[in-house]
């Protein structure tokens, strides 16, 4: 038991207690730490007073966030945001991603506490357990919905920029993003490629957020909103359709329905771009994609994430003449199906 | 917003959703995955049947654990333990550390869900909130206590081996570990240094576990058990006293009391070895130590972790003539006080 060649338990303990650092960040977003620091450096005492925190744990919590790379402490006892936390976790900035982490803090953290029950039953562990529907409620509250859609924009920005770079847009003229939210992806594409027109398709409740976001980027003349339900309604026609962070919410049958509807809406020569935290074909490397699939267990009736090979085989079965996959940003990849 | 020089949100999202991977491991320990795989490779289907899991999430969960380095998948569809998970997470092995992670899963994960309340109130967020005392109950159940003490042994093993190497044991003859649990540290010291005698001091309920562990290592003639309460009773005399993962549980006043009692029990020329996940003096690097201090907020009335500089200043105030600190294994360091 004492040989130096024996395995050490450090990695096991770090992972097993990894929720400590995660929750330290989620609490920071919850209490508005980064929004408060966006106005300038503050001491622990000043932060405790502004945020209503007790002195006992505040310095440890702030220094833990420094050690985790979420804060800086340029002078002893003074804390500032990092460039990334200032950009993404200050509520006053349009780049705020904290809506996603606020949701993770309030909902996913306790729901993942029931992961064992989820694995035993195969059933979701969210509000569905008590007959509620978080997303239906969200769509009825424009304030919360806008913050959620803004977070989706932040999460899609890296993929949007990569899709603008990596897809051969010079061969196409029109593009519609299916499940567009605010329209992050079509806006990035239209900004980068002056010849593109098109828009975004999403539920009617999302329309005003989309229109505002597109107008703020001066693209109201080139991008339109297509309201609808992608199971109940036909998809709009365009040379390129995009489905990002959509397919993984659904069962295999529902995935096939959505892919088939996209195929039907495309002209010959058109393309479908699917992107998600697509799992590597060997299913051993993209931890985020694999855990996202478990999050679909927690959050949905039958959703799951998938590999590029899975998606390409579904596309082939439906009749796409060819397909390929390409990494985008962070854990996201795209699969392109050619009709 | 699209410049490549802008910060990216990946590190924020990975940390904020870091509880996903953590909980995937904690659930694996809870359902006995590693104990089951200790008997040989199994497919996902076989594992689901043995562990009572639904097929929906099982493969994603197993592959996520592969991607996190907690399982291997040597042949497609067959899973095995890694050397480390086999050694530390198989309940049938004496090296089992899972008791610690079982406790983290059942208690700390939900309690850390109240971190915000802890930071707002400065009050513990464990059973104390409803007037219960987890550790008092633990000490009344020999079965659970033994598993907990075994986990403490696993967690102390790296530090024990490092203390055996790094401290100048040739200058001393006797050593007593204060809060010894099973006696991991004195056993490692006695195995490595044939001239040492001494033993372990802990609560009376721990005595039989200590005696069994020491006897199993053939050291009953050299190491004795000293039952007692380190606040109510005097500490045993020895040339070297050790306090590992003890001081951080207590308030500053209580820490000073314990250090003073150790100083009193030592002869001139004696030494006190304190070890913990001691925070680096700059409080920016040892994330585990800083988060452990927040865990003391969650778990204790007034405990906190500390830097080597803190500990050395307390030792100087009490009358130790000199002190120094040295890293041990993983996040642990020791501070040595010389009388």
XYZ file of C-alpha atoms in Angstrom:
678
model
C 0.000 0.000 0.000
C 2.928 2.387 0.334
C 4.820 1.805 -2.907
C 5.263 4.896 -5.037
C 4.146 2.882 -8.049
C 0.658 2.480 -6.611
C -2.115 4.647 -8.054
C -2.902 7.769 -6.029
C -6.455 8.834 -5.149
C -6.052 12.526 -6.031
C -7.914 12.465 -9.351
C -10.781 10.479 -7.830
C -11.157 12.853 -4.891
C -10.870 15.957 -7.094
C -13.630 14.724 -9.384
C -15.810 13.417 -6.562
C -15.613 16.776 -4.760
C -15.660 18.758 -8.029
C -19.129 20.060 -7.158
C -17.480 22.310 -4.540
C -15.805 24.613 -7.079
C -18.788 24.409 -9.403
C -21.183 25.537 -6.667
C -18.804 28.308 -5.571
C -19.155 29.788 -9.086
C -22.924 29.212 -9.305
C -23.422 31.015 -5.974
C -21.256 33.880 -7.256
C -23.584 34.289 -10.232
C -26.665 33.951 -7.987
C -25.626 36.767 -5.638
C -24.417 39.050 -8.454
C -20.717 39.065 -7.547
C -19.470 39.684 -11.087
C -22.115 42.323 -11.848
C -21.053 44.156 -8.681
C -17.347 43.965 -9.539
C -18.009 45.244 -13.067
C -18.020 48.754 -11.544
C -14.466 48.407 -10.197
C -12.301 46.645 -7.601
C -13.719 46.000 -4.131
C -12.382 44.489 -0.918
C -13.928 41.410 0.681
C -15.455 43.642 3.352
C -17.019 45.937 0.755
C -18.310 42.959 -1.233
C -19.790 41.308 1.855
C -21.621 44.560 2.664
C -22.912 45.054 -0.894
C -23.950 41.423 -1.402
C -25.347 40.837 2.103
C -22.795 38.164 3.010
C -21.470 37.171 6.433
C -17.752 37.731 7.007
C -17.118 34.110 8.011
C -16.864 32.485 4.588
C -16.532 35.450 2.245
C -12.737 35.648 1.925
C -12.369 31.889 1.437
C -15.050 31.960 -1.247
C -13.478 34.926 -3.060
C -9.976 33.436 -2.882
C -11.320 30.076 -4.091
C -12.745 31.916 -7.117
C -9.327 33.557 -7.647
C -7.655 30.145 -7.565
C -10.250 28.856 -10.048
C -9.442 31.680 -12.488
C -12.834 33.411 -12.092
C -11.539 36.527 -10.249
C -8.274 38.441 -10.055
C -6.777 39.938 -6.903
C -4.373 42.529 -8.351
C -3.687 44.222 -4.997
C -3.845 42.397 -1.701
C -7.428 42.267 -0.542
C -8.932 43.868 -3.699
C -10.878 41.727 -6.110
C -11.681 42.316 -9.790
C -13.362 40.380 -12.563
C -11.245 38.542 -15.120
C -11.771 39.645 -18.750
C -13.963 36.556 -19.307
C -16.091 36.859 -16.142
C -16.501 40.597 -16.799
C -17.724 39.929 -20.335
C -19.930 36.895 -19.673
C -21.101 37.227 -16.045
C -21.978 40.918 -15.688
C -25.776 41.154 -15.910
C -25.564 44.638 -17.414
C -23.727 43.435 -20.544
C -25.494 41.973 -23.590
C -22.898 39.168 -23.518
C -24.243 37.949 -20.120
C -24.300 34.119 -19.965
C -25.275 33.967 -16.339
C -28.902 33.194 -17.186
C -27.720 29.701 -18.097
C -25.763 29.348 -14.843
C -28.604 30.848 -12.783
C -30.774 28.095 -14.223
C -28.083 25.515 -13.506
C -27.870 26.748 -9.918
C -31.603 26.892 -9.232
C -32.653 23.808 -11.199
C -29.943 21.511 -12.533
C -27.818 21.313 -9.372
C -30.662 19.895 -7.247
C -32.056 17.836 -10.156
C -28.667 16.200 -10.758
C -28.815 15.216 -7.082
C -31.390 12.671 -8.354
C -29.099 11.272 -11.082
C -29.161 7.845 -9.430
C -32.980 7.760 -9.612
C -32.770 8.943 -13.225
C -30.411 6.091 -14.116
C -32.605 3.576 -12.287
C -35.879 4.685 -13.881
C -34.883 6.266 -17.197
C -37.260 9.135 -16.267
C -36.563 12.885 -16.174
C -35.677 14.354 -12.776
C -36.826 17.958 -13.315
C -40.170 19.672 -12.732
C -41.789 16.891 -14.794
C -41.611 14.722 -11.644
C -44.201 16.980 -10.032
C -46.185 17.572 -13.211
C -44.746 20.990 -13.988
C -43.095 22.206 -17.187
C -40.270 24.711 -16.688
C -39.979 25.631 -20.348
C -43.723 26.149 -20.865
C -43.656 28.558 -17.901
C -40.526 30.253 -19.262
C -42.216 30.980 -22.592
C -44.992 32.825 -20.745
C -42.659 35.285 -18.975
C -41.017 37.634 -21.510
C -38.507 38.964 -18.944
C -37.167 35.536 -18.002
C -37.469 34.308 -21.569
C -35.320 37.180 -22.870
C -32.610 36.487 -20.307
C -32.684 32.807 -21.224
C -32.498 33.587 -24.949
C -29.612 35.980 -24.279
C -27.766 33.157 -22.499
C -28.401 30.918 -25.523
C -26.831 33.604 -27.706
C -23.716 33.601 -25.540
C -23.511 29.830 -25.679
C -23.941 29.758 -29.469
C -21.555 32.630 -30.273
C -18.435 30.446 -30.616
C -20.247 27.962 -32.850
C -21.811 30.792 -34.888
C -18.418 32.362 -35.604
C -16.974 28.946 -36.530
C -19.893 28.114 -38.846
C -19.428 31.498 -40.542
C -15.762 30.563 -41.168
C -15.917 26.875 -41.968
C -18.974 26.412 -44.183
C -18.660 27.249 -47.928
C -21.165 30.125 -47.849
C -20.079 31.399 -51.267
C -22.068 28.512 -52.807
C -25.389 29.470 -51.125
C -27.676 32.530 -50.900
C -30.326 31.798 -48.252
C -30.179 30.367 -44.748
C -32.766 29.801 -41.989
C -31.844 28.763 -38.460
C -34.426 26.338 -37.018
C -34.828 27.017 -33.284
C -33.075 30.340 -33.737
C -33.713 31.930 -30.320
C -32.532 35.583 -30.607
C -30.901 34.831 -33.951
C -27.264 34.686 -32.894
C -26.276 32.345 -35.713
C -28.055 34.027 -38.662
C -26.828 37.438 -37.448
C -23.206 36.265 -37.348
C -23.587 34.684 -40.791
C -25.208 37.797 -42.299
C -22.576 40.091 -40.769
C -19.751 37.996 -42.214
C -21.300 37.192 -45.600
C -22.982 40.184 -47.259
C -24.761 38.112 -49.918
C -26.730 35.962 -47.435
C -30.411 36.519 -46.596
C -32.834 34.403 -44.595
C -33.779 34.382 -40.935
C -34.802 32.337 -37.959
C -37.619 29.917 -37.129
C -38.778 29.492 -33.531
C -41.920 29.549 -31.372
C -44.123 32.667 -31.706
C -43.187 33.868 -28.178
C -39.568 34.279 -29.305
C -40.373 36.588 -32.239
C -40.021 39.978 -30.555
C -36.645 39.050 -29.015
C -35.438 37.902 -32.448
C -36.672 41.061 -34.167
C -35.022 43.310 -31.565
C -31.701 41.469 -31.753
C -31.638 41.490 -35.557
C -32.601 45.182 -35.682
C -29.867 46.033 -33.152
C -27.377 44.558 -35.633
C -28.896 46.545 -38.527
C -30.026 43.392 -40.316
C -33.823 43.800 -40.305
C -33.814 44.096 -44.091
C -32.003 40.786 -44.637
C -33.215 38.495 -41.827
C -36.873 37.634 -41.135
C -38.652 35.783 -38.370
C -40.575 32.592 -39.175
C -42.865 31.726 -36.242
C -43.877 28.111 -35.824
C -43.642 24.755 -34.069
C -41.180 22.460 -35.796
C -43.298 19.364 -35.162
C -46.689 20.888 -36.053
C -45.690 23.173 -38.909
C -43.663 22.808 -42.123
C -40.163 24.249 -42.023
C -39.400 27.347 -44.103
C -37.558 26.766 -47.369
C -33.941 27.937 -47.740
C -30.800 26.661 -49.457
C -29.255 26.058 -46.033
C -31.103 25.080 -42.849
C -29.422 24.972 -39.438
C -30.418 23.061 -36.272
C -28.219 23.910 -33.300
C -28.700 22.454 -29.806
C -32.058 21.133 -30.996
C -31.786 17.491 -32.045
C -30.401 16.304 -28.687
C -33.644 17.254 -26.903
C -35.605 14.560 -28.701
C -36.089 10.803 -29.070
C -34.716 8.961 -32.068
C -38.151 8.994 -33.770
C -38.485 12.733 -33.164
C -34.919 13.342 -34.379
C -35.737 11.447 -37.574
C -38.927 13.492 -38.029
C -36.984 16.760 -37.723
C -34.232 15.610 -40.084
C -36.849 14.407 -42.582
C -38.701 17.735 -42.436
C -35.445 19.584 -43.046
C -34.679 17.328 -45.996
C -38.134 18.017 -47.444
C -37.748 21.786 -47.045
C -34.353 21.910 -48.780
C -33.960 22.254 -52.558
C -31.736 19.794 -54.418
C -28.219 21.046 -53.783
C -29.251 22.434 -50.387
C -27.531 21.665 -47.089
C -28.547 21.000 -43.486
C -26.102 22.014 -40.752
C -26.705 20.224 -37.434
C -24.613 21.278 -34.463
C -24.547 20.126 -30.836
C -21.938 19.012 -28.298
C -21.587 16.089 -30.663
C -19.943 13.074 -29.018
C -16.724 11.778 -30.627
C -17.365 8.596 -32.629
C -15.294 6.537 -30.166
C -17.361 7.966 -27.261
C -14.302 8.389 -25.022
C -13.186 12.025 -25.463
C -16.006 14.617 -25.469
C -16.870 14.520 -21.760
C -19.129 17.563 -22.099
C -21.166 15.894 -24.858
C -21.533 12.666 -22.881
C -22.602 14.539 -19.739
C -24.926 16.732 -21.824
C -26.627 13.516 -22.899
C -27.130 12.636 -19.202
C -28.524 16.154 -18.794
C -31.078 15.229 -21.470
C -32.004 12.245 -19.256
C -32.553 14.689 -16.364
C -34.413 17.277 -18.474
C -36.376 15.474 -21.214
C -38.627 12.481 -21.791
C -36.421 10.773 -24.362
C -33.631 13.122 -25.538
C -30.007 12.077 -25.915
C -26.818 13.340 -27.509
C -25.149 11.444 -30.342
C -22.012 10.982 -32.386
C -21.301 12.384 -35.838
C -21.444 8.796 -37.117
C -24.948 8.428 -35.633
C -26.117 11.661 -37.247
C -24.567 10.843 -40.609
C -26.236 7.412 -40.638
C -29.627 9.033 -39.914
C -29.032 11.532 -42.719
C -28.107 8.741 -45.126
C -31.234 6.771 -44.177
C -33.421 9.823 -44.873
C -31.862 10.401 -48.308
C -29.158 13.057 -47.950
C -26.700 12.217 -50.730
C -23.608 12.948 -48.629
C -22.536 14.273 -45.234
C -19.444 15.259 -43.289
C -18.583 16.499 -39.808
C -16.261 19.246 -38.597
C -15.334 20.584 -35.133
C -16.557 24.091 -34.287
C -15.725 25.814 -30.968
C -15.394 24.310 -27.481
C -17.293 21.009 -27.243
C -19.464 21.734 -30.317
C -19.158 20.103 -33.738
C -21.330 20.307 -36.842
C -22.593 17.608 -39.172
C -23.426 18.858 -42.664
C -25.936 16.900 -44.748
C -26.037 17.568 -48.501
C -29.246 16.987 -50.474
C -18.377 40.228 -30.169
C -16.873 37.982 -32.790
C -13.187 38.874 -32.606
C -10.912 35.947 -31.915
C -9.122 38.036 -29.290
C -12.258 38.182 -27.135
C -12.404 35.893 -24.097
C -14.316 32.639 -24.635
C -16.873 31.296 -22.168
C -15.648 27.671 -22.191
C -13.840 27.729 -18.820
C -16.808 29.426 -17.133
C -19.296 26.915 -18.499
C -17.060 23.923 -17.692
C -16.696 25.058 -14.087
C -20.333 26.080 -13.703
C -21.505 22.678 -14.982
C -18.635 20.825 -13.261
C -21.114 19.253 -10.863
C -22.277 17.018 -13.738
C -19.085 14.940 -13.865
C -18.736 15.021 -10.111
C -22.232 13.621 -9.606
C -21.679 10.983 -12.313
C -18.798 9.631 -10.186
C -20.674 9.937 -6.873
C -23.606 7.974 -8.314
C -21.159 5.336 -9.571
C -19.868 4.885 -6.017
C -23.407 4.903 -4.613
C -24.642 2.083 -6.861
C -21.473 0.005 -6.450
C -20.250 0.215 -10.061
C -16.545 -0.169 -9.232
C -17.141 -2.950 -6.705
C -19.116 -4.843 -9.363
C -16.429 -4.343 -12.026
C -13.716 -5.531 -9.625
C -14.751 -9.090 -10.555
C -14.020 -8.560 -14.250
C -15.173 -6.738 -17.393
C -18.902 -6.342 -18.046
C -21.016 -4.867 -20.834
C -23.417 -1.976 -20.275
C -26.302 -4.434 -20.498
C -24.781 -6.717 -17.879
C -24.007 -3.761 -15.620
C -27.532 -2.350 -15.961
C -28.944 -5.754 -14.960
C -26.600 -6.203 -11.990
C -26.984 -2.629 -10.717
C -30.723 -2.282 -11.396
C -30.326 0.514 -13.931
C -32.575 1.481 -16.847
C -31.040 1.177 -20.295
C -31.809 4.793 -21.241
C -28.900 6.556 -19.547
C -26.552 3.717 -18.692
C -24.237 3.792 -21.719
C -23.890 7.597 -21.625
C -23.056 7.440 -17.927
C -20.482 4.666 -18.401
C -18.866 6.399 -21.380
C -18.799 9.717 -19.481
C -16.878 7.889 -16.726
C -14.504 6.512 -19.392
C -13.921 10.036 -20.708
C -13.297 11.235 -17.138
C -10.608 8.567 -16.625
C -12.632 6.587 -14.058
C -13.264 3.512 -16.244
C -11.563 1.823 -19.165
C -13.296 0.301 -22.187
C -10.624 -2.049 -23.514
C -12.958 -3.833 -25.946
C -15.950 -2.170 -27.523
C -18.843 -2.321 -25.115
C -16.880 -3.897 -22.229
C -16.025 -1.803 -19.222
C -13.312 -2.304 -16.588
C -12.021 -0.366 -13.606
C -8.861 1.703 -13.961
C -6.009 0.734 -11.603
C -6.934 3.673 -9.335
C -10.709 3.090 -9.255
C -10.102 -0.632 -8.704
C -7.822 0.081 -5.741
C -9.782 2.917 -4.140
C -13.437 2.372 -5.105
C -13.937 -1.402 -4.691
C -15.758 -1.876 -1.375
C -14.130 -5.279 -0.881
C -10.603 -3.839 -0.712
C -9.072 -2.385 2.464
C -7.959 0.604 0.356
C -11.624 1.593 -0.282
C -12.060 5.393 -0.167
C -15.648 5.311 -1.292
C -16.920 5.868 2.250
C -15.785 9.447 1.879
C -17.512 9.810 -1.504
C -20.659 8.031 -0.279
C -20.802 10.671 2.441
C -20.148 13.421 -0.116
C -22.984 12.063 -2.273
C -25.536 11.608 0.509
C -24.669 14.692 2.565
C -22.262 17.232 1.086
C -23.803 17.463 -2.391
C -27.215 18.588 -1.073
C -25.665 20.646 1.750
C -23.462 22.562 -0.709
C -26.713 23.362 -2.522
C -27.185 25.775 0.433
C -23.768 27.439 0.015
C -25.439 30.789 -0.661
C -27.320 30.594 2.650
C -24.085 29.575 4.370
C -22.284 32.611 2.970
C -25.173 34.889 3.935
C -25.491 33.603 7.519
C -22.047 32.231 8.390
C -23.899 29.181 9.789
C -23.331 25.482 8.991
C -25.612 23.947 6.363
C -25.521 20.303 7.458
C -27.671 18.323 9.915
C -26.979 21.052 12.499
C -29.692 23.118 10.748
C -32.279 20.628 12.005
C -30.592 20.030 15.357
C -28.936 16.735 14.402
C -25.274 15.765 14.680
C -24.016 13.454 11.936
C -20.701 12.695 13.586
C -22.214 11.935 17.015
C -24.500 9.422 15.283
C -21.565 8.005 13.295
C -19.591 7.288 16.468
C -22.511 5.191 17.745
C -22.583 2.840 14.742
C -19.422 0.693 14.607
C -20.145 -0.548 11.075
C -20.470 2.917 9.564
C -17.700 4.282 11.777
C -15.264 1.621 10.546
C -16.040 2.413 6.913
C -15.551 6.115 7.598
C -12.250 5.491 9.428
C -11.116 3.290 6.535
C -11.832 6.184 4.144
C -9.774 8.476 6.395
C -6.910 5.976 6.115
C -7.076 6.114 2.348
C -7.134 9.905 2.398
C -4.161 10.093 4.791
C -2.007 7.469 3.086
C -0.214 9.843 0.743
C 0.519 12.290 3.548
C 1.601 9.438 5.853
C 4.117 8.152 3.318
C 5.431 11.689 2.730
C 5.763 12.410 6.465
C 7.685 9.130 6.858
C 10.107 10.331 4.154
C 10.429 14.030 4.847
C 10.631 14.375 8.629
C 14.023 13.687 10.342
C 12.807 10.638 12.287
C 16.373 9.580 13.176
C 16.396 12.356 15.792
C 13.275 11.100 17.646
C 12.100 7.889 19.329
C 8.415 8.321 20.162
C 5.416 9.624 18.199
C 1.692 9.891 18.944
C -0.878 10.857 16.305
C -3.637 13.043 17.814
C -6.953 12.188 16.123
C -5.407 9.012 14.760
C -8.502 7.251 13.397
C -7.372 3.712 12.405
C -3.742 4.696 12.855
C -2.719 5.070 9.219
C 0.033 7.590 10.001
C 1.691 5.896 13.013
C 1.543 2.551 11.183
C 3.316 3.968 8.130
C 5.911 5.645 10.359
C 6.532 2.493 12.405
C 6.804 0.328 9.270
C 9.387 2.673 7.764
C 11.363 3.498 10.918
C 12.074 0.461 13.093
C 13.217 2.499 16.118
C 9.921 4.406 16.538
C 7.304 3.549 19.160
C 4.175 5.405 20.216
C 0.612 5.211 19.050
C -2.617 7.050 18.403
C -4.970 9.237 20.424
C -8.659 9.424 19.504
C -12.147 9.056 20.981
C -12.828 5.812 22.889
C -15.222 4.560 20.164
C -12.312 4.440 17.702
C -10.104 2.192 19.850
C -11.100 -1.215 18.514
C -10.662 -0.098 14.884
C -7.201 1.253 15.744
C -6.184 -1.919 17.576
C -7.349 -4.136 14.694
C -5.550 -2.057 12.055
C -2.302 -1.922 14.061
C -2.442 -5.657 14.792
C -3.060 -6.406 11.096
C 0.247 -4.669 10.387
C 2.039 -6.652 13.136
C 2.711 -3.529 15.180
C 0.703 -4.214 18.365
C 3.920 -4.359 20.397
C 5.109 -0.900 19.288
C 1.939 1.194 18.894
C -0.647 1.744 21.652
C -4.065 3.364 21.732
C -4.646 6.430 23.914
C -8.400 7.017 24.312
C -9.537 10.520 25.089
C -11.142 13.815 24.073
C -8.546 16.362 23.009
C -10.426 19.264 24.573
C -11.356 17.530 27.859
C -8.268 15.415 28.469
C -4.514 16.056 28.513
C -2.630 14.874 25.427
C -0.248 11.932 25.777
C 3.450 12.754 25.985
C 5.776 11.875 23.099
C 8.798 13.453 21.410
C 6.688 14.033 18.305
C 2.956 14.748 18.191
C 0.954 14.844 14.944
C -2.377 16.557 14.163
C -3.653 15.748 10.683
C -6.970 17.034 9.267
C -7.833 18.153 12.814
C -7.070 21.837 13.284
C -9.241 22.993 10.365
C -12.404 21.745 12.107
C -12.139 24.370 14.842
C -12.345 28.101 15.589
C -9.200 30.136 16.117
C -9.587 29.908 19.924
C -10.007 26.134 19.731
C -7.064 25.832 17.339
C -4.923 27.794 19.839
C -6.102 25.534 22.688
C -5.102 22.418 20.746
C -1.720 23.853 19.742
C -1.083 24.945 23.359
C -1.969 21.499 24.690
C 0.409 19.902 22.199
C 3.154 22.329 23.223
C 2.579 21.444 26.881
C 2.711 17.699 26.201
C 6.002 17.887 24.251
C 9.415 17.721 25.935
C 11.979 20.403 25.167
C 13.419 19.420 21.822
C 10.109 17.828 20.792
C 8.186 18.573 17.597
C 4.559 19.029 16.545
C 3.627 18.082 12.979
C 0.375 19.708 11.783
C -0.939 18.674 8.386
C -4.035 19.690 6.424
C -4.877 20.901 2.909
C -2.899 23.947 4.004
C -3.614 27.005 1.854
C -0.636 28.588 0.061
C 0.481 31.803 1.814
C -0.651 33.880 -1.176
C -4.104 32.205 -1.067
C -4.311 31.916 -4.860
C -3.098 28.397 -5.706
C -4.417 25.610 -3.449
C -8.008 25.500 -4.680
C -8.707 22.306 -2.736
C -7.582 23.935 0.533
C -9.687 27.050 -0.080
C -12.761 24.984 -0.950
C -12.086 22.708 2.049
C -12.325 25.835 4.178
C -15.756 26.530 2.669
C -16.601 22.902 3.478
C -15.781 23.743 7.094
C -18.354 26.564 6.811
C -20.901 23.991 5.635
C -19.933 21.342 8.222
C -18.791 23.118 11.421
C -19.732 25.959 13.745
C -16.502 27.914 13.338
C -13.853 25.820 11.534
C -11.669 27.130 8.725
C -8.540 26.167 6.838
C -5.390 28.297 7.037
C -2.031 29.066 5.496
C 1.353 27.856 6.696
C 2.115 31.473 7.654
C -1.039 31.516 9.824
C -0.074 28.272 11.539
C 3.539 29.331 12.085
C 2.432 32.630 13.645
C 0.119 30.729 16.038
C 2.981 28.387 16.943
C 5.318 31.352 17.583
C 2.700 33.039 19.774
C 2.349 29.871 21.869
C 6.100 29.527 22.376
C 7.414 27.065 19.802
C 11.028 28.184 19.263
C 10.957 27.590 15.496
C 8.757 26.232 12.714
C 8.835 25.397 9.015
C 6.448 24.089 6.369
C 6.853 21.481 3.662
C 4.536 20.077 0.972
C 3.410 16.465 1.369
C 1.183 14.692 -1.170
C -1.675 16.084 -3.264
C -3.141 19.214 -1.637
C -1.655 18.443 1.804
C 1.282 20.234 3.441
C 2.763 19.986 6.941
C 3.850 22.670 9.348
C 6.451 21.494 11.874
C 6.716 23.344 15.204
C 9.886 22.815 17.269
C 9.777 23.252 21.052
